[in-house]
Amino acid sequence: MPFITYLSGLLTAQMLSDDHLISGVEIHCEEKGRCPSTCHLCRRPGKEQLSPTPVLLEISRVVPLYALIQDNDTREAFKGALMSSYWCSGKGDVIEDWCRCDLNAFDENGLPNCSPLPQPVLRLSPTVEPSSTVVSLEWLDVQPAIGTKVSDYVLQHKKVDEYTDTDLYTGESLSFADDLLSGLATSCVAAGRSHGDVPETSLYSVIFKCLEPDGLYKFTLYAVDTRGRHSELSTVTLRTACPLVDDSKAEEIADKIYNLYNGYTSGKEQQTAYNTLMEVSASMLFRVQHHYNSHYEKFGDFVWRSEDELGPRKAHLILRRLEKVSSHCSTLLRSAYIQSRTETMPYLFCRSEEVRPPGMVWYSILKDTKVTYLI
């Protein structure tokens, strides 16, 4: 229902009039549109023309509902009920900035659960485009102003393939507080922290720099509070970009293999061809096959000539490597023309200049610690 229709309905019900105003309701009409003739509240003294209809409503002051109650005891009871309902699921009391849960608000592990632990949402960073080896992920801090206290974020990552049982293999697990922000992580992982759109919120980011090209990776994130509870998992699964391939080099290798296969092939030439094809990457081998079949198809395709010259066993060892190339990258590697592109990406390293005091909780460190950014 439009707001002006709501006002007109109140006027029709004689709930808004000059001598009968509702306590706590204040109405201002500004020149931001055109008012209907039924709204007498929009008429201004000394002006015959009606004020425009408000198209944008502005709230100058927010007043809690319990502030409208005059009795002090009732106000405090109402305030406590609202705070408990909003922050503690109605199963506890708000004490300063935490929830004191009721005796019946405990889970099966004996941990208080009146203050829900929000789920962090893991996502790809929109500021860094994923490449063949680099991926940047980020999430917003989910610690509420009142209630649960987030002590750590745990980030798990693993490469997924057909030979790995993804349910049994959890991959590498990194503690954001102990491993990443403390600087104990490897050079392949960099962590950062910045402010979100709202100054009170923190945006955490992690950059993985040593991934394998054309690889399927699964990243999982969950929050841990000071009581040991875990939030729900947030998962991102992605495939890294195809590896860089020197197209000119691939064409040179295709010519070299043709010359080795052409005519009588000695044992030395066969071994040279085998070593050459086994030393290149799987993507480069795919491109070599493409150029060989494009230029020398009338002499027999690459697969047939390799089996004939090297024998079924060595040919199988070479051709089996082509199966490692994904369908997406294999389609690109069949293109008639490949354009090379080189990009540089700046990223931040973070390190703390202060020693973490023993027993100090992590969420206060994030707000107080000085952080040095190195580009």
CSV table of C-alpha atoms in Angstrom, one decimal:
chain,number,residue,atom,x,y,z
A,1,MET,CA,0.0,0.0,0.0
A,2,PRO,CA,1.5,3.4,-0.9
A,3,PHE,CA,2.1,5.6,2.1
A,4,ILE,CA,-0.2,8.4,0.9
A,5,THR,CA,-3.0,5.8,0.5
A,6,TYR,CA,-2.3,4.8,4.1
A,7,LEU,CA,-2.7,8.4,5.2
A,8,SER,CA,-5.9,8.8,3.3
A,9,GLY,CA,-7.3,5.7,4.9
A,10,LEU,CA,-6.5,7.0,8.4
A,11,LEU,CA,-8.1,10.3,7.5
A,12,THR,CA,-11.2,8.5,6.2
A,13,ALA,CA,-11.4,6.6,9.5
A,14,GLN,CA,-11.1,10.0,11.3
A,15,MET,CA,-8.0,8.8,13.1
A,16,LEU,CA,-6.0,11.9,11.9
A,17,SER,CA,-7.5,15.3,12.5
A,18,ASP,CA,-6.3,18.6,13.8
A,19,ASP,CA,-7.8,17.9,17.2
A,20,HIS,CA,-7.1,14.2,17.4
A,21,LEU,CA,-3.4,13.4,16.8
A,22,ILE,CA,-1.9,10.0,17.5
A,23,SER,CA,0.9,10.1,20.1
A,24,GLY,CA,4.3,9.6,18.6
A,25,VAL,CA,3.3,10.3,15.0
A,26,GLU,CA,4.6,13.4,13.3
A,27,ILE,CA,3.8,14.3,9.7
A,28,HIS,CA,5.7,16.7,7.4
A,29,CYS,CA,4.8,17.5,3.9
A,30,GLU,CA,7.6,18.7,1.6
A,31,GLU,CA,7.5,19.8,-2.1
A,32,LYS,CA,8.5,16.5,-3.6
A,33,GLY,CA,5.4,15.6,-5.7
A,34,ARG,CA,1.7,16.4,-5.7
A,35,CYS,CA,-0.7,15.8,-2.8
A,36,PRO,CA,-4.2,14.5,-3.5
A,37,SER,CA,-7.1,16.8,-2.6
A,38,THR,CA,-8.2,14.4,0.1
A,39,CYS,CA,-5.2,15.0,2.3
A,40,HIS,CA,-5.9,18.2,4.2
A,41,LEU,CA,-2.6,17.8,6.1
A,42,CYS,CA,-0.7,18.9,3.0
A,43,ARG,CA,-2.5,22.2,2.7
A,44,ARG,CA,-0.4,25.2,3.7
A,45,PRO,CA,-1.8,28.4,5.2
A,46,GLY,CA,-2.0,31.3,2.8
A,47,LYS,CA,-1.6,29.1,-0.3
A,48,GLU,CA,-4.5,28.1,-2.4
A,49,GLN,CA,-2.4,25.6,-4.5
A,50,LEU,CA,-1.9,22.2,-2.9
A,51,SER,CA,1.6,21.1,-2.0
A,52,PRO,CA,3.1,18.4,-4.2
A,53,THR,CA,2.8,14.7,-3.3
A,54,PRO,CA,5.8,13.4,-1.3
A,55,VAL,CA,7.6,10.8,-3.4
A,56,LEU,CA,10.5,10.3,-0.9
A,57,LEU,CA,9.9,9.9,2.8
A,58,GLU,CA,12.7,10.9,5.1
A,59,ILE,CA,13.0,9.8,8.7
A,60,SER,CA,14.8,12.4,10.8
A,61,ARG,CA,14.7,10.5,14.1
A,62,VAL,CA,14.3,6.9,15.0
A,63,VAL,CA,12.5,6.2,18.3
A,64,PRO,CA,12.3,2.7,19.9
A,65,LEU,CA,8.9,1.5,20.7
A,66,TYR,CA,9.6,1.2,24.4
A,67,ALA,CA,10.5,4.9,24.5
A,68,LEU,CA,6.8,5.8,23.9
A,69,ILE,CA,5.9,4.1,27.2
A,70,GLN,CA,5.7,6.5,30.1
A,71,ASP,CA,5.9,4.0,33.0
A,72,ASN,CA,9.6,3.2,33.9
A,73,ASP,CA,9.0,-0.4,35.0
A,74,THR,CA,6.9,-1.2,32.0
A,75,ARG,CA,9.5,0.5,29.7
A,76,GLU,CA,12.4,-1.6,31.1
A,77,ALA,CA,10.4,-4.8,30.8
A,78,PHE,CA,9.4,-4.0,27.3
A,79,LYS,CA,13.0,-3.0,26.4
A,80,GLY,CA,14.4,-6.3,27.8
A,81,ALA,CA,11.8,-8.3,25.9
A,82,LEU,CA,12.6,-6.6,22.6
A,83,MET,CA,16.4,-6.9,23.1
A,84,SER,CA,16.0,-10.6,24.0
A,85,SER,CA,13.8,-11.2,21.0
A,86,TYR,CA,16.2,-9.5,18.6
A,87,TRP,CA,19.6,-10.6,19.8
A,88,CYS,CA,19.0,-13.7,21.9
A,89,SER,CA,16.2,-15.4,20.1
A,90,GLY,CA,13.9,-14.7,23.1
A,91,LYS,CA,15.8,-17.3,25.1
A,92,GLY,CA,18.0,-15.1,27.2
A,93,ASP,CA,18.8,-11.7,28.5
A,94,VAL,CA,21.1,-9.0,27.0
A,95,ILE,CA,23.9,-8.2,29.5
A,96,GLU,CA,26.0,-5.3,28.1
A,97,ASP,CA,27.1,-6.8,24.7
A,98,TRP,CA,26.5,-10.5,25.2
A,99,CYS,CA,23.6,-12.9,25.7
A,100,ARG,CA,23.0,-14.7,29.0
A,101,CYS,CA,21.0,-17.7,27.9
A,102,ASP,CA,18.2,-19.3,29.8
A,103,LEU,CA,18.7,-22.7,31.4
A,104,ASN,CA,16.8,-24.4,28.6
A,105,ALA,CA,18.7,-22.8,25.8
A,106,PHE,CA,21.5,-25.3,25.4
A,107,ASP,CA,22.2,-27.6,22.4
A,108,GLU,CA,23.0,-31.3,22.5
A,109,ASN,CA,26.7,-30.6,23.1
A,110,GLY,CA,25.9,-28.6,26.2
A,111,LEU,CA,26.7,-25.2,24.6
A,112,PRO,CA,24.4,-22.2,24.9
A,113,ASN,CA,22.6,-21.5,21.7
A,114,CYS,CA,20.3,-18.6,22.4
A,115,SER,CA,22.6,-16.3,20.4
A,116,PRO,CA,22.8,-17.8,16.8
A,117,LEU,CA,26.2,-17.8,15.1
A,118,PRO,CA,25.6,-16.2,11.7
A,119,GLN,CA,26.9,-17.9,8.6
A,120,PRO,CA,29.7,-16.0,6.7
A,121,VAL,CA,29.1,-15.8,3.0
A,122,LEU,CA,32.2,-16.7,1.0
A,123,ARG,CA,32.4,-15.3,-2.5
A,124,LEU,CA,34.9,-14.4,-5.3
A,125,SER,CA,36.4,-11.0,-4.9
A,126,PRO,CA,35.0,-8.7,-7.7
A,127,THR,CA,38.2,-6.7,-7.7
A,128,VAL,CA,40.5,-9.5,-8.8
A,129,GLU,CA,39.8,-11.6,-11.8
A,130,PRO,CA,40.6,-15.3,-11.3
A,131,SER,CA,43.6,-16.5,-13.4
A,132,SER,CA,45.2,-19.8,-14.1
A,133,THR,CA,47.1,-19.8,-10.7
A,134,VAL,CA,45.5,-16.9,-8.6
A,135,VAL,CA,42.1,-16.8,-7.0
A,136,SER,CA,40.9,-14.1,-4.5
A,137,LEU,CA,38.1,-14.8,-2.1
A,138,GLU,CA,36.4,-12.5,0.4
A,139,TRP,CA,33.7,-12.4,3.1
A,140,LEU,CA,32.1,-9.9,5.5
A,141,ASP,CA,32.6,-10.1,9.2
A,142,VAL,CA,29.5,-11.6,10.7
A,143,GLN,CA,30.1,-10.7,14.3
A,144,PRO,CA,27.0,-8.9,15.6
A,145,ALA,CA,27.1,-5.9,18.0
A,146,ILE,CA,25.4,-7.9,20.7
A,147,GLY,CA,25.4,-11.7,21.3
A,148,THR,CA,27.9,-14.2,20.0
A,149,LYS,CA,31.6,-13.3,19.7
A,150,VAL,CA,33.4,-14.6,16.6
A,151,SER,CA,36.9,-15.8,17.6
A,152,ASP,CA,38.1,-17.2,14.3
A,153,TYR,CA,37.3,-18.1,10.7
A,154,VAL,CA,38.5,-21.5,9.3
A,155,LEU,CA,39.1,-21.7,5.6
A,156,GLN,CA,39.5,-25.1,3.9
A,157,HIS,CA,40.6,-25.6,0.3
A,158,LYS,CA,41.3,-28.7,-1.8
A,159,LYS,CA,41.7,-29.7,-5.4
A,160,VAL,CA,38.9,-31.9,-6.6
A,161,ASP,CA,39.4,-34.6,-9.2
A,162,GLU,CA,38.0,-38.0,-10.2
A,163,TYR,CA,40.6,-39.9,-8.2
A,164,THR,CA,39.8,-38.1,-4.8
A,165,ASP,CA,36.9,-39.0,-2.5
A,166,THR,CA,35.8,-35.4,-1.7
A,167,ASP,CA,33.9,-36.5,1.4
A,168,LEU,CA,36.9,-38.2,3.0
A,169,TYR,CA,39.6,-35.7,1.9
A,170,THR,CA,39.0,-32.4,3.6
A,171,GLY,CA,42.1,-30.6,2.1
A,172,GLU,CA,44.2,-28.0,3.8
A,173,SER,CA,42.7,-26.1,6.7
A,174,LEU,CA,43.8,-22.6,7.6
A,175,SER,CA,42.9,-20.5,10.7
A,176,PHE,CA,42.4,-16.9,9.7
A,177,ALA,CA,43.6,-15.7,13.1
A,178,ASP,CA,46.5,-18.0,13.8
A,179,ASP,CA,47.8,-18.9,10.3
A,180,LEU,CA,46.9,-16.0,8.0
A,181,LEU,CA,46.8,-12.8,10.1
A,182,SER,CA,49.8,-13.9,12.2
A,183,GLY,CA,51.9,-14.4,9.1
A,184,LEU,CA,52.5,-18.1,9.6
A,185,ALA,CA,51.0,-19.1,6.3
A,186,THR,CA,53.0,-20.0,3.3
A,187,SER,CA,54.0,-17.5,0.5
A,188,CYS,CA,51.3,-19.0,-1.6
A,189,VAL,CA,48.5,-17.5,0.6
A,190,ALA,CA,48.1,-13.8,1.4
A,191,ALA,CA,45.4,-12.4,3.7
A,192,GLY,CA,44.0,-8.9,4.0
A,193,ARG,CA,41.4,-6.9,5.9
A,194,SER,CA,39.6,-3.7,4.9
A,195,HIS,CA,36.3,-1.9,5.6
A,196,GLY,CA,33.1,-2.8,3.8
A,197,ASP,CA,30.6,-0.4,2.5
A,198,VAL,CA,29.6,0.4,6.1
A,199,PRO,CA,32.6,1.6,8.2
A,200,GLU,CA,31.6,-0.6,11.1
A,201,THR,CA,31.9,-3.8,9.0
A,202,SER,CA,35.1,-5.5,8.1
A,203,LEU,CA,35.8,-7.2,4.8
A,204,TYR,CA,38.3,-10.1,4.9
A,205,SER,CA,40.1,-11.4,1.8
A,206,VAL,CA,42.4,-14.3,1.1
A,207,ILE,CA,44.5,-14.6,-2.1
A,208,PHE,CA,45.7,-18.1,-3.3
A,209,LYS,CA,48.6,-17.7,-5.6
A,210,CYS,CA,50.0,-21.2,-6.3
A,211,LEU,CA,47.0,-23.0,-7.8
A,212,GLU,CA,47.3,-25.4,-10.7
A,213,PRO,CA,45.9,-24.2,-14.1
A,214,ASP,CA,42.7,-25.8,-15.3
A,215,GLY,CA,42.1,-27.3,-11.9
A,216,LEU,CA,38.8,-27.7,-10.0
A,217,TYR,CA,39.0,-26.3,-6.5
A,218,LYS,CA,36.6,-26.3,-3.6
A,219,PHE,CA,36.8,-23.6,-0.9
A,220,THR,CA,34.9,-23.9,2.4
A,221,LEU,CA,34.5,-21.3,5.2
A,222,TYR,CA,32.9,-21.3,8.6
A,223,ALA,CA,33.0,-19.1,11.7
A,224,VAL,CA,34.0,-20.2,15.2
A,225,ASP,CA,32.8,-18.4,18.3
A,226,THR,CA,34.5,-18.1,21.7
A,227,ARG,CA,32.4,-21.0,23.0
A,228,GLY,CA,33.6,-23.4,20.3
A,229,ARG,CA,30.5,-23.5,18.2
A,230,HIS,CA,30.8,-23.7,14.4
A,231,SER,CA,28.6,-21.8,11.9
A,232,GLU,CA,27.0,-23.3,8.8
A,233,LEU,CA,29.4,-23.9,6.0
A,234,SER,CA,29.8,-21.5,3.0
A,235,THR,CA,31.2,-23.1,-0.1
A,236,VAL,CA,32.7,-21.8,-3.4
A,237,THR,CA,33.7,-24.3,-6.2
A,238,LEU,CA,35.5,-23.0,-9.2
A,239,ARG,CA,37.8,-24.1,-12.0
A,240,THR,CA,41.0,-22.0,-12.6
A,241,ALA,CA,41.6,-20.6,-16.0
A,242,CYS,CA,43.4,-22.5,-18.7
A,243,PRO,CA,47.2,-22.4,-18.6
A,244,LEU,CA,49.2,-20.1,-20.9
A,245,VAL,CA,50.4,-21.9,-24.1
A,246,ASP,CA,53.1,-20.6,-26.4
A,247,ASP,CA,51.4,-21.1,-29.7
A,248,SER,CA,54.5,-20.5,-31.8
A,249,LYS,CA,56.4,-23.0,-29.7
A,250,ALA,CA,53.6,-25.6,-30.1
A,251,GLU,CA,53.8,-25.2,-33.9
A,252,GLU,CA,57.6,-25.6,-33.9
A,253,ILE,CA,57.2,-28.8,-31.9
A,254,ALA,CA,54.6,-30.1,-34.3
A,255,ASP,CA,57.0,-29.5,-37.2
A,256,LYS,CA,59.8,-31.2,-35.3
A,257,ILE,CA,57.6,-34.3,-34.6
A,258,TYR,CA,56.6,-34.5,-38.2
A,259,ASN,CA,60.2,-34.4,-39.4
A,260,LEU,CA,61.1,-37.2,-36.9
A,261,TYR,CA,58.1,-39.3,-38.0
A,262,ASN,CA,58.7,-38.7,-41.7
A,263,GLY,CA,60.4,-41.5,-43.7
A,264,TYR,CA,62.5,-44.1,-41.9
A,265,THR,CA,62.5,-43.5,-38.2
A,266,SER,CA,65.5,-44.8,-36.3
A,267,GLY,CA,65.5,-45.8,-32.6
A,268,LYS,CA,67.2,-42.5,-31.7
A,269,GLU,CA,64.7,-40.4,-33.5
A,270,GLN,CA,61.8,-42.3,-31.9
A,271,GLN,CA,63.3,-41.7,-28.5
A,272,THR,CA,63.8,-38.0,-29.3
A,273,ALA,CA,60.1,-37.7,-30.3
A,274,TYR,CA,59.0,-39.6,-27.2
A,275,ASN,CA,61.1,-37.4,-24.9
A,276,THR,CA,59.9,-34.2,-26.6
A,277,LEU,CA,56.2,-35.0,-26.2
A,278,MET,CA,56.6,-36.2,-22.6
A,279,GLU,CA,58.4,-33.0,-21.5
A,280,VAL,CA,55.7,-30.5,-22.6
A,281,SER,CA,52.6,-29.8,-20.5
A,282,ALA,CA,49.3,-31.5,-21.2
A,283,SER,CA,47.9,-28.2,-22.7
A,284,MET,CA,50.9,-27.7,-24.9
A,285,LEU,CA,50.6,-31.3,-26.1
A,286,PHE,CA,47.0,-30.7,-27.0
A,287,ARG,CA,48.0,-27.7,-29.1
A,288,VAL,CA,50.9,-29.7,-30.7
A,289,GLN,CA,48.3,-32.3,-31.8
A,290,HIS,CA,46.1,-29.5,-33.2
A,291,HIS,CA,48.9,-28.0,-35.3
A,292,TYR,CA,50.1,-31.5,-36.5
A,293,ASN,CA,46.7,-32.5,-37.7
A,294,SER,CA,46.1,-29.1,-39.3
A,295,HIS,CA,49.3,-29.2,-41.4
A,296,TYR,CA,50.1,-32.8,-41.9
A,297,GLU,CA,46.7,-34.6,-41.9
A,298,LYS,CA,47.3,-36.2,-45.3
A,299,PHE,CA,50.2,-38.2,-43.8
A,300,GLY,CA,48.0,-39.6,-41.0
A,301,ASP,CA,46.7,-37.9,-37.9
A,302,PHE,CA,48.8,-37.4,-34.8
A,303,VAL,CA,47.4,-40.4,-32.8
A,304,TRP,CA,47.8,-42.9,-35.6
A,305,ARG,CA,51.4,-41.8,-36.5
A,306,SER,CA,52.4,-41.8,-32.8
A,307,GLU,CA,51.1,-45.4,-32.4
A,308,ASP,CA,52.8,-46.5,-35.6
A,309,GLU,CA,56.2,-44.9,-34.9
A,310,LEU,CA,56.5,-45.2,-31.1
A,311,GLY,CA,54.5,-48.3,-30.5
A,312,PRO,CA,51.2,-48.7,-28.6
A,313,ARG,CA,52.7,-48.5,-25.1
A,314,LYS,CA,54.7,-45.3,-25.5
A,315,ALA,CA,51.9,-43.8,-27.6
A,316,HIS,CA,49.4,-44.6,-24.8
A,317,LEU,CA,51.6,-42.9,-22.2
A,318,ILE,CA,51.7,-39.8,-24.3
A,319,LEU,CA,48.0,-39.7,-25.3
A,320,ARG,CA,46.8,-40.4,-21.8
A,321,ARG,CA,48.1,-37.0,-20.7
A,322,LEU,CA,45.5,-35.3,-23.1
A,323,GLU,CA,42.7,-36.6,-20.8
A,324,LYS,CA,44.0,-34.2,-18.1
A,325,VAL,CA,42.8,-31.2,-20.1
A,326,SER,CA,39.2,-30.2,-19.3
A,327,SER,CA,36.5,-30.0,-21.9
A,328,HIS,CA,36.5,-26.2,-21.6
A,329,CYS,CA,40.2,-25.8,-22.1
A,330,SER,CA,40.3,-28.4,-24.9
A,331,THR,CA,37.7,-26.4,-26.8
A,332,LEU,CA,39.8,-23.3,-26.5
A,333,LEU,CA,42.9,-25.2,-27.6
A,334,ARG,CA,41.2,-26.2,-30.8
A,335,SER,CA,40.8,-22.6,-31.8
A,336,ALA,CA,42.4,-21.5,-35.1
A,337,TYR,CA,44.1,-18.6,-33.4
A,338,ILE,CA,45.2,-18.0,-29.8
A,339,GLN,CA,45.9,-14.5,-28.7
A,340,SER,CA,48.4,-14.1,-25.9
A,341,ARG,CA,47.6,-11.7,-23.1
A,342,THR,CA,49.7,-10.7,-20.1
A,343,GLU,CA,48.2,-8.9,-17.1
A,344,THR,CA,49.7,-7.8,-13.8
A,345,MET,CA,47.7,-7.8,-10.6
A,346,PRO,CA,48.7,-5.9,-7.5
A,347,TYR,CA,47.7,-7.5,-4.2
A,348,LEU,CA,48.3,-6.8,-0.5
A,349,PHE,CA,50.3,-8.5,2.1
A,350,CYS,CA,49.3,-7.9,5.7
A,351,ARG,CA,51.4,-8.3,8.8
A,352,SER,CA,50.7,-7.3,12.4
A,353,GLU,CA,53.2,-5.0,14.2
A,354,GLU,CA,52.0,-5.9,17.7
A,355,VAL,CA,52.5,-9.1,19.7
A,356,ARG,CA,49.3,-10.9,20.5
A,357,PRO,CA,48.9,-10.9,24.3
A,358,PRO,CA,48.1,-14.4,25.7
A,359,GLY,CA,44.4,-14.8,26.5
A,360,MET,CA,43.3,-11.8,24.4
A,361,VAL,CA,40.3,-12.6,22.3
A,362,TRP,CA,40.7,-12.2,18.5
A,363,TYR,CA,37.8,-9.9,17.8
A,364,SER,CA,39.2,-7.1,19.8
A,365,ILE,CA,42.6,-7.5,18.0
A,366,LEU,CA,41.0,-6.9,14.7
A,367,LYS,CA,39.8,-3.5,15.8
A,368,ASP,CA,42.9,-2.4,17.7
A,369,THR,CA,45.9,-3.8,15.9
A,370,LYS,CA,47.9,-1.6,13.5
A,371,VAL,CA,48.2,-3.3,10.1
A,372,THR,CA,50.9,-2.5,7.6
A,373,TYR,CA,50.0,-3.0,3.9
A,374,LEU,CA,52.8,-3.8,1.5
A,375,ILE,CA,52.2,-3.6,-2.2
